[in-house]
Amino acid sequence: GAGVSQSPRYKVAKRGQDVALRCDPISGHVSLFWYQQALGQGPEFLTYFQNEAQLDKSGLPSDRFFAERPEGSVSTLKIQRTQQEDSAVYLCASSAGATSGNTIYFGEGSWLTVV
Amino acid sequence: AQSVTQPDIHITVSEGASLELRCNYSYGATPYLFWYVQSPGQGLQLLLKYFSGDTLVQGIKGFEAEFKRSQSSFNLRKPSVHWSDAAEYFCAVGPPFGGTASKLTFGTGTRLQVTL
């Protein structure tokens, strides 16, 4: 597609429910990022993939958060046993190269509300 | 550890007036510096970026930013604001040129309101 596509755009989950958020990066993009943006805050880094390899997962807040990119294209962010503090916008981003300075393109985000 | 400070949470300007949004950063080396804009319900759009060269960098939509090493600042400016510029603006830092692509560190954002 022309841009980074994320689904679902909006998700309401009951506390304790598992959720899966999907990201379709721009075709051919090597690098893929996940960020979490709480209300009124800037995005905070969660994890980074270079092709299918997860090179940095230092931002994942707990072991309830898991991300994968098995074929080096589509990625899924999974949150197990959701809690209210997980309510946020989850932004996916991709870039063409594997080095810094490449323009990073963001999707519109998946808005997660945990009730 | 790297950090980004945007001291102004909310700024209101009149349409046609000039704009300056402040950004200060802390980083071990000279990082890549970015400004992104986010409209309500939308993702982030890159306005401009800087690593080296001319310290005044031009971006899209008539925005520019000036890097001042001595002040660790990267302020965003626009000579004449349009009502459509109302949005949230984020400053961010990333690894220096040639480094492995990695995380961006964002500031908390400045919300711009434009009055007619």
CSV table of C-alpha atoms in Angstrom, one decimal:
chain,number,residue,atom,x,y,z
A,1,GLY,CA,0.0,0.0,0.0
A,2,ALA,CA,0.9,3.6,-0.1
A,3,GLY,CA,1.5,4.0,3.6
A,4,VAL,CA,1.7,2.1,6.8
A,5,SER,CA,-1.6,0.4,7.6
A,6,GLN,CA,-2.7,-0.6,11.0
A,7,SER,CA,-5.7,-2.6,12.2
A,8,PRO,CA,-7.9,-2.5,14.0
A,9,ARG,CA,-8.1,1.3,14.2
A,10,TYR,CA,-10.1,1.1,17.4
A,11,LYS,CA,-10.3,-1.7,19.9
A,12,VAL,CA,-12.2,-1.8,23.2
A,13,ALA,CA,-11.0,-4.7,25.4
A,14,LYS,CA,-12.2,-5.9,28.7
A,15,ARG,CA,-9.6,-6.1,31.4
A,16,GLY,CA,-7.9,-9.5,31.2
A,17,GLN,CA,-8.6,-10.0,27.5
A,18,ASP,CA,-5.9,-10.7,25.0
A,19,VAL,CA,-5.5,-8.3,22.0
A,20,ALA,CA,-3.6,-8.4,18.7
A,21,LEU,CA,-2.7,-5.4,16.7
A,22,ARG,CA,-1.6,-5.7,13.1
A,23,CYS,CA,0.8,-3.6,11.1
A,24,ASP,CA,1.3,-3.6,7.4
A,25,PRO,CA,4.5,-1.6,6.7
A,26,ILE,CA,5.3,0.1,3.4
A,27,SER,CA,6.2,-2.6,0.9
A,28,GLY,CA,9.9,-3.4,1.0
A,29,HIS,CA,10.7,-1.5,4.1
A,30,VAL,CA,13.4,-3.2,6.1
A,31,SER,CA,12.8,-1.6,9.5
A,32,LEU,CA,9.7,-1.7,11.5
A,33,PHE,CA,9.0,0.0,14.8
A,34,TRP,CA,6.2,-0.1,17.4
A,35,TYR,CA,5.5,2.8,19.7
A,36,GLN,CA,3.0,3.4,22.5
A,37,GLN,CA,1.4,6.8,22.9
A,38,ALA,CA,-0.5,7.5,26.1
A,39,LEU,CA,-3.1,10.3,26.1
A,40,GLY,CA,-1.3,13.7,26.2
A,41,GLN,CA,2.1,12.2,25.8
A,42,GLY,CA,4.7,11.7,23.1
A,43,PRO,CA,5.2,8.3,21.6
A,44,GLU,CA,7.4,5.9,23.5
A,45,PHE,CA,9.5,3.2,21.8
A,46,LEU,CA,8.4,-0.4,22.3
A,47,THR,CA,10.4,-2.6,19.9
A,48,TYR,CA,12.3,-2.6,16.6
A,49,PHE,CA,12.6,-5.2,13.8
A,50,GLN,CA,15.1,-5.4,11.0
A,51,ASN,CA,13.4,-7.7,8.6
A,52,GLU,CA,12.3,-10.6,10.7
A,53,ALA,CA,14.8,-10.1,13.4
A,54,GLN,CA,13.7,-8.3,16.6
A,55,LEU,CA,16.8,-6.3,17.4
A,56,ASP,CA,15.5,-4.2,20.2
A,57,LYS,CA,12.7,-5.0,22.6
A,58,SER,CA,13.9,-2.8,25.4
A,59,GLY,CA,10.7,-0.7,25.5
A,60,LEU,CA,8.2,-3.5,26.0
A,61,PRO,CA,6.7,-2.7,29.4
A,62,SER,CA,6.2,-6.2,30.6
A,63,ASP,CA,6.2,-9.8,29.5
A,64,ARG,CA,2.5,-9.4,28.6
A,65,PHE,CA,3.7,-7.6,25.5
A,66,PHE,CA,4.9,-9.6,22.6
A,67,ALA,CA,5.7,-8.6,19.0
A,68,GLU,CA,6.6,-10.7,16.0
A,69,ARG,CA,7.4,-10.2,12.3
A,70,PRO,CA,7.8,-13.8,11.1
A,71,GLU,CA,8.3,-13.1,7.4
A,72,GLY,CA,9.9,-9.7,7.5
A,73,SER,CA,6.8,-7.8,6.4
A,74,VAL,CA,3.6,-7.8,8.5
A,75,SER,CA,4.0,-7.4,12.2
A,76,THR,CA,1.7,-8.2,15.1
A,77,LEU,CA,1.8,-6.7,18.6
A,78,LYS,CA,0.1,-8.9,21.1
A,79,ILE,CA,-0.9,-7.8,24.6
A,80,GLN,CA,-2.0,-10.6,27.0
A,81,ARG,CA,-4.2,-10.1,30.0
A,82,THR,CA,-4.8,-6.4,29.2
A,83,GLN,CA,-4.9,-3.9,32.0
A,84,GLN,CA,-6.2,-0.4,32.2
A,85,GLU,CA,-2.8,1.1,32.0
A,86,ASP,CA,-2.4,-0.5,28.6
A,87,SER,CA,-5.0,2.0,27.2
A,88,ALA,CA,-3.1,4.0,24.6
A,89,VAL,CA,-2.5,4.5,20.9
A,90,TYR,CA,-0.2,1.9,19.4
A,91,LEU,CA,1.8,3.4,16.5
A,92,CYS,CA,3.6,1.3,13.9
A,93,ALA,CA,6.2,2.8,11.8
A,94,SER,CA,8.6,1.6,9.0
A,95,SER,CA,11.6,2.8,7.1
A,96,ALA,CA,13.3,1.7,4.0
A,97,GLY,CA,16.8,1.3,5.4
A,98,ALA,CA,18.5,-0.3,8.3
A,99,THR,CA,20.5,2.7,9.3
A,100,SER,CA,19.6,5.9,11.2
A,101,GLY,CA,18.5,8.9,9.2
A,102,ASN,CA,16.1,7.0,7.0
A,103,THR,CA,12.8,8.7,7.0
A,104,ILE,CA,10.4,6.8,9.4
A,105,TYR,CA,6.8,6.7,8.2
A,106,PHE,CA,4.1,6.3,10.8
A,107,GLY,CA,0.7,4.6,10.6
A,108,GLU,CA,-2.4,6.2,12.0
A,109,GLY,CA,-2.3,4.0,15.0
A,110,SER,CA,-4.5,1.5,16.8
A,111,TRP,CA,-6.5,3.1,19.7
A,112,LEU,CA,-6.8,0.6,22.5
A,113,THR,CA,-9.2,1.2,25.4
A,114,VAL,CA,-9.2,-1.3,28.2
A,115,VAL,CA,-12.4,-1.2,30.4
B,1,ALA,CA,20.3,8.5,28.4
B,2,GLN,CA,18.8,10.6,25.7
B,3,SER,CA,15.9,13.0,26.4
B,4,VAL,CA,13.9,15.7,24.7
B,5,THR,CA,12.3,18.6,26.4
B,6,GLN,CA,9.5,20.7,24.9
B,7,PRO,CA,8.9,23.3,27.5
B,8,ASP,CA,5.6,24.7,26.0
B,9,ILE,CA,2.7,22.4,26.4
B,10,HIS,CA,0.2,24.6,24.6
B,11,ILE,CA,0.7,27.7,22.4
B,12,THR,CA,-1.9,29.9,20.8
B,13,VAL,CA,-1.1,32.2,17.9
B,14,SER,CA,-3.2,34.3,15.5
B,15,GLU,CA,-3.4,33.3,11.9
B,16,GLY,CA,-0.7,35.1,10.0
B,17,ALA,CA,1.6,35.5,13.0
B,18,SER,CA,5.0,33.9,13.3
B,19,LEU,CA,5.6,30.8,15.3
B,20,GLU,CA,8.5,29.3,17.3
B,21,LEU,CA,8.3,26.0,19.1
B,22,ARG,CA,11.1,25.2,21.4
B,23,CYS,CA,13.0,21.9,21.7
B,24,ASN,CA,16.0,21.0,23.8
B,25,TYR,CA,17.7,17.7,23.8
B,26,SER,CA,20.2,15.7,25.7
B,27,TYR,CA,22.3,13.1,23.8
B,28,GLY,CA,25.9,11.7,24.0
B,29,ALA,CA,26.8,12.7,20.5
B,30,THR,CA,25.2,14.8,17.8
B,31,PRO,CA,22.0,12.9,17.1
B,32,TYR,CA,19.6,13.0,14.2
B,33,LEU,CA,16.9,15.6,15.1
B,34,PHE,CA,13.4,15.5,13.9
B,35,TRP,CA,10.1,17.5,14.0
B,36,TYR,CA,6.9,15.6,13.5
B,37,VAL,CA,3.3,16.9,13.4
B,38,GLN,CA,0.2,15.0,14.5
B,39,SER,CA,-3.3,16.1,13.6
B,40,PRO,CA,-6.1,14.7,15.8
B,41,GLY,CA,-6.7,11.0,15.2
B,42,GLN,CA,-3.8,10.9,12.7
B,43,GLY,CA,-0.4,9.4,12.7
B,44,LEU,CA,2.8,11.4,12.8
B,45,GLN,CA,4.1,13.2,9.7
B,46,LEU,CA,7.7,14.2,9.3
B,47,LEU,CA,8.2,18.0,8.9
B,48,LEU,CA,12.0,18.0,8.7
B,49,LYS,CA,15.1,16.4,10.0
B,50,TYR,CA,18.7,17.4,10.7
B,51,PHE,CA,22.1,15.7,11.2
B,52,SER,CA,24.8,17.9,9.8
B,53,GLY,CA,25.5,20.7,7.4
B,54,ASP,CA,23.7,24.0,7.4
B,55,THR,CA,22.2,24.5,10.8
B,56,LEU,CA,19.0,26.0,9.3
B,57,VAL,CA,17.0,23.2,7.7
B,58,GLN,CA,13.9,23.7,5.6
B,59,GLY,CA,10.9,21.3,5.8
B,60,ILE,CA,7.5,20.9,4.4
B,61,LYS,CA,4.5,23.2,4.8
B,62,GLY,CA,6.8,26.2,5.1
B,63,PHE,CA,8.4,25.1,8.4
B,64,GLU,CA,12.1,25.5,9.2
B,65,ALA,CA,14.2,24.6,12.2
B,66,GLU,CA,17.6,25.8,13.5
B,67,PHE,CA,20.1,23.6,15.2
B,68,LYS,CA,22.2,25.3,17.9
B,69,ARG,CA,24.8,23.0,19.3
B,70,SER,CA,25.8,25.3,22.1
B,71,GLN,CA,22.3,25.4,23.4
B,72,SER,CA,21.4,21.8,22.5
B,73,SER,CA,18.3,23.2,20.9
B,74,PHE,CA,16.4,22.5,17.7
B,75,ASN,CA,13.6,25.1,17.6
B,76,LEU,CA,10.9,25.0,14.9
B,77,ARG,CA,9.7,28.1,13.2
B,78,LYS,CA,7.2,29.3,10.7
B,79,PRO,CA,7.0,32.9,9.5
B,80,SER,CA,3.2,33.0,9.0
B,81,VAL,CA,0.9,30.4,10.6
B,82,HIS,CA,-2.2,29.1,8.8
B,83,TRP,CA,-5.3,27.8,10.5
B,84,SER,CA,-4.5,24.4,9.1
B,85,ASP,CA,-1.3,24.3,11.2
B,86,ALA,CA,-3.3,23.7,14.4
B,87,ALA,CA,-2.0,20.3,15.6
B,88,GLU,CA,0.4,18.6,18.0
B,89,TYR,CA,4.1,19.0,17.3
B,90,PHE,CA,6.7,16.6,18.5
B,91,CYS,CA,10.5,17.0,18.6
B,92,ALA,CA,12.5,13.8,18.5
B,93,VAL,CA,16.1,12.6,18.6
B,94,GLY,CA,17.6,9.5,17.0
B,95,PRO,CA,20.9,7.8,16.6
B,96,PRO,CA,23.7,9.6,14.7
B,97,PHE,CA,24.1,9.1,11.0
B,98,GLY,CA,25.4,5.7,10.1
B,99,GLY,CA,24.2,4.1,13.2
B,100,THR,CA,21.8,1.2,13.3
B,101,ALA,CA,18.2,2.3,12.9
B,102,SER,CA,16.8,2.3,16.3
B,103,LYS,CA,14.4,4.1,18.5
B,104,LEU,CA,13.4,7.7,18.4
B,105,THR,CA,13.0,9.5,21.7
B,106,PHE,CA,10.2,12.0,21.6
B,107,GLY,CA,9.3,15.0,23.6
B,108,THR,CA,5.9,15.4,25.2
B,109,GLY,CA,4.7,17.6,22.4
B,110,THR,CA,3.4,21.2,22.0
B,111,ARG,CA,-0.2,21.7,21.1
B,112,LEU,CA,-0.7,24.6,18.7
B,113,GLN,CA,-3.9,26.4,18.5
B,114,VAL,CA,-4.5,29.0,15.8
B,115,THR,CA,-7.0,31.7,16.2
B,116,LEU,CA,-8.6,33.4,13.2
